[in-house]
Amino acid sequence: MIYSDGTVTIVSGSSIVKGTETKWNSNNPLVSPGMLMLIKNGDVNYPYMIKAVNSDTELVLAEEATFLATDTTYIISLNPIIILMLQERL
């Protein structure tokens, strides 16, 4: 199972992910800490672990991002194998 509604923005050196039209709490209660998230930056999909879900439009990652990305695509997966297979889909 994956979730990829909306887009995300992340700033280098920050662990906060801001979403647009993401609805991580109200639309998909399955989005939770411990899940893997791929965030696209250019042609690369960067994997991060979700540490906390603060709201429909804000997540906290387990580590700080190493890049800046604005209104980019993402995938959140319950299954690490699925997320590896979907890296090319973004």
PDB file of C-alpha atoms in Angstrom:
ATOM      1  CA  MET A   1       0.000   0.000   0.000  1.00  0.00           C
ATOM      2  CA  ILE A   2       1.283   3.467  -0.872  1.00  0.00           C
ATOM      3  CA  TYR A   3       0.183   7.049  -0.288  1.00  0.00           C
ATOM      4  CA  SER A   4       1.258   9.879  -2.586  1.00  0.00           C
ATOM      5  CA  ASP A   5      -1.496  12.531  -2.659  1.00  0.00           C
ATOM      6  CA  GLY A   6      -0.346  16.133  -3.019  1.00  0.00           C
ATOM      7  CA  THR A   7       3.204  17.463  -3.086  1.00  0.00           C
ATOM      8  CA  VAL A   8       5.890  18.208  -0.496  1.00  0.00           C
ATOM      9  CA  THR A   9       8.480  20.866   0.244  1.00  0.00           C
ATOM     10  CA  ILE A  10      11.641  20.260   2.270  1.00  0.00           C
ATOM     11  CA  VAL A  11      14.598  22.480   3.166  1.00  0.00           C
ATOM     12  CA  SER A  12      18.187  21.295   3.473  1.00  0.00           C
ATOM     13  CA  GLY A  13      19.155  20.929   7.136  1.00  0.00           C
ATOM     14  CA  SER A  14      15.545  20.528   8.299  1.00  0.00           C
ATOM     15  CA  SER A  15      13.628  17.401   9.263  1.00  0.00           C
ATOM     16  CA  ILE A  16      10.228  19.070   8.680  1.00  0.00           C
ATOM     17  CA  VAL A  17       8.299  18.137   5.537  1.00  0.00           C
ATOM     18  CA  LYS A  18       5.520  20.541   4.527  1.00  0.00           C
ATOM     19  CA  GLY A  19       2.745  19.114   2.384  1.00  0.00           C
ATOM     20  CA  THR A  20       0.241  20.655  -0.004  1.00  0.00           C
ATOM     21  CA  GLU A  21      -3.073  18.781  -0.358  1.00  0.00           C
ATOM     22  CA  THR A  22      -1.525  15.830   1.483  1.00  0.00           C
ATOM     23  CA  LYS A  23      -4.090  15.151   4.264  1.00  0.00           C
ATOM     24  CA  TRP A  24      -1.771  12.754   6.092  1.00  0.00           C
ATOM     25  CA  ASN A  25      -3.999  12.602   9.204  1.00  0.00           C
ATOM     26  CA  SER A  26      -7.590  12.904   8.028  1.00  0.00           C
ATOM     27  CA  ASN A  27      -7.368  11.186   4.637  1.00  0.00           C
ATOM     28  CA  ASN A  28      -4.999   8.377   5.493  1.00  0.00           C
ATOM     29  CA  PRO A  29      -4.672   7.361   9.139  1.00  0.00           C
ATOM     30  CA  LEU A  30      -2.208   4.670   8.058  1.00  0.00           C
ATOM     31  CA  VAL A  31       0.519   7.295   7.541  1.00  0.00           C
ATOM     32  CA  SER A  32       2.463   6.955  10.779  1.00  0.00           C
ATOM     33  CA  PRO A  33       5.925   7.005  12.374  1.00  0.00           C
ATOM     34  CA  GLY A  34       8.271   4.297  11.151  1.00  0.00           C
ATOM     35  CA  MET A  35       7.084   4.382   7.554  1.00  0.00           C
ATOM     36  CA  LEU A  36       9.484   4.989   4.705  1.00  0.00           C
ATOM     37  CA  MET A  37       9.082   8.033   2.482  1.00  0.00           C
ATOM     38  CA  LEU A  38      10.724   8.693  -0.882  1.00  0.00           C
ATOM     39  CA  ILE A  39      11.116  12.380  -1.743  1.00  0.00           C
ATOM     40  CA  LYS A  40      12.043  13.302  -5.313  1.00  0.00           C
ATOM     41  CA  ASN A  41      14.806  15.830  -5.949  1.00  0.00           C
ATOM     42  CA  GLY A  42      15.725  16.187  -9.606  1.00  0.00           C
ATOM     43  CA  ASP A  43      16.175  12.671 -10.955  1.00  0.00           C
ATOM     44  CA  VAL A  44      16.888  11.114  -7.543  1.00  0.00           C
ATOM     45  CA  ASN A  45      14.416   9.683  -5.019  1.00  0.00           C
ATOM     46  CA  TYR A  46      15.736  10.060  -1.463  1.00  0.00           C
ATOM     47  CA  PRO A  47      14.521   7.631   1.238  1.00  0.00           C
ATOM     48  CA  TYR A  48      13.667   8.902   4.718  1.00  0.00           C
ATOM     49  CA  MET A  49      12.010   7.389   7.782  1.00  0.00           C
ATOM     50  CA  ILE A  50       8.985   9.236   9.191  1.00  0.00           C
ATOM     51  CA  LYS A  51       9.498  10.163  12.855  1.00  0.00           C
ATOM     52  CA  ALA A  52       6.156  11.927  13.497  1.00  0.00           C
ATOM     53  CA  VAL A  53       2.969  13.010  11.740  1.00  0.00           C
ATOM     54  CA  ASN A  54       2.129  16.462  13.122  1.00  0.00           C
ATOM     55  CA  SER A  55      -0.883  17.295  10.944  1.00  0.00           C
ATOM     56  CA  ASP A  56      -2.466  16.825   7.530  1.00  0.00           C
ATOM     57  CA  THR A  57       0.319  18.945   6.052  1.00  0.00           C
ATOM     58  CA  GLU A  58       3.387  18.395   8.248  1.00  0.00           C
ATOM     59  CA  LEU A  59       5.662  15.407   8.877  1.00  0.00           C
ATOM     60  CA  VAL A  60       8.893  15.110  10.837  1.00  0.00           C
ATOM     61  CA  LEU A  61      11.646  12.930   9.407  1.00  0.00           C
ATOM     62  CA  ALA A  62      14.051  10.861  11.512  1.00  0.00           C
ATOM     63  CA  GLU A  63      16.965  12.794   9.975  1.00  0.00           C
ATOM     64  CA  GLU A  64      17.521  16.165   8.351  1.00  0.00           C
ATOM     65  CA  ALA A  65      17.175  16.525   4.590  1.00  0.00           C
ATOM     66  CA  THR A  66      20.319  17.107   2.569  1.00  0.00           C
ATOM     67  CA  PHE A  67      18.622  19.064  -0.227  1.00  0.00           C
ATOM     68  CA  LEU A  68      15.979  21.676  -1.026  1.00  0.00           C
ATOM     69  CA  ALA A  69      12.883  20.562  -2.945  1.00  0.00           C
ATOM     70  CA  THR A  70       9.725  22.594  -3.541  1.00  0.00           C
ATOM     71  CA  ASP A  71       6.329  21.134  -4.503  1.00  0.00           C
ATOM     72  CA  THR A  72       7.865  17.798  -5.436  1.00  0.00           C
ATOM     73  CA  THR A  73       6.397  14.306  -5.599  1.00  0.00           C
ATOM     74  CA  TYR A  74       6.755  11.660  -2.901  1.00  0.00           C
ATOM     75  CA  ILE A  75       5.650   8.151  -1.951  1.00  0.00           C
ATOM     76  CA  ILE A  76       4.967   6.800   1.537  1.00  0.00           C
ATOM     77  CA  SER A  77       4.946   3.019   1.877  1.00  0.00           C
ATOM     78  CA  LEU A  78       4.105   0.516   4.596  1.00  0.00           C
ATOM     79  CA  ASN A  79       6.424  -2.023   2.998  1.00  0.00           C
ATOM     80  CA  PRO A  80      10.127  -1.238   2.355  1.00  0.00           C
ATOM     81  CA  ILE A  81      10.231  -3.678  -0.566  1.00  0.00           C
ATOM     82  CA  ILE A  82       7.408  -1.841  -2.320  1.00  0.00           C
ATOM     83  CA  ILE A  83       9.110   1.526  -1.956  1.00  0.00           C
ATOM     84  CA  LEU A  84      12.315   0.192  -3.523  1.00  0.00           C
ATOM     85  CA  MET A  85      10.336  -1.139  -6.478  1.00  0.00           C
ATOM     86  CA  LEU A  86       8.544   2.198  -6.924  1.00  0.00           C
ATOM     87  CA  GLN A  87      11.621   4.439  -6.979  1.00  0.00           C
ATOM     88  CA  GLU A  88      11.415   4.705 -10.757  1.00  0.00           C
ATOM     89  CA  ARG A  89       7.700   5.590 -10.672  1.00  0.00           C
ATOM     90  CA  LEU A  90       8.149   9.125  -9.294  1.00  0.00           C
TER      91      LEU A  90
END
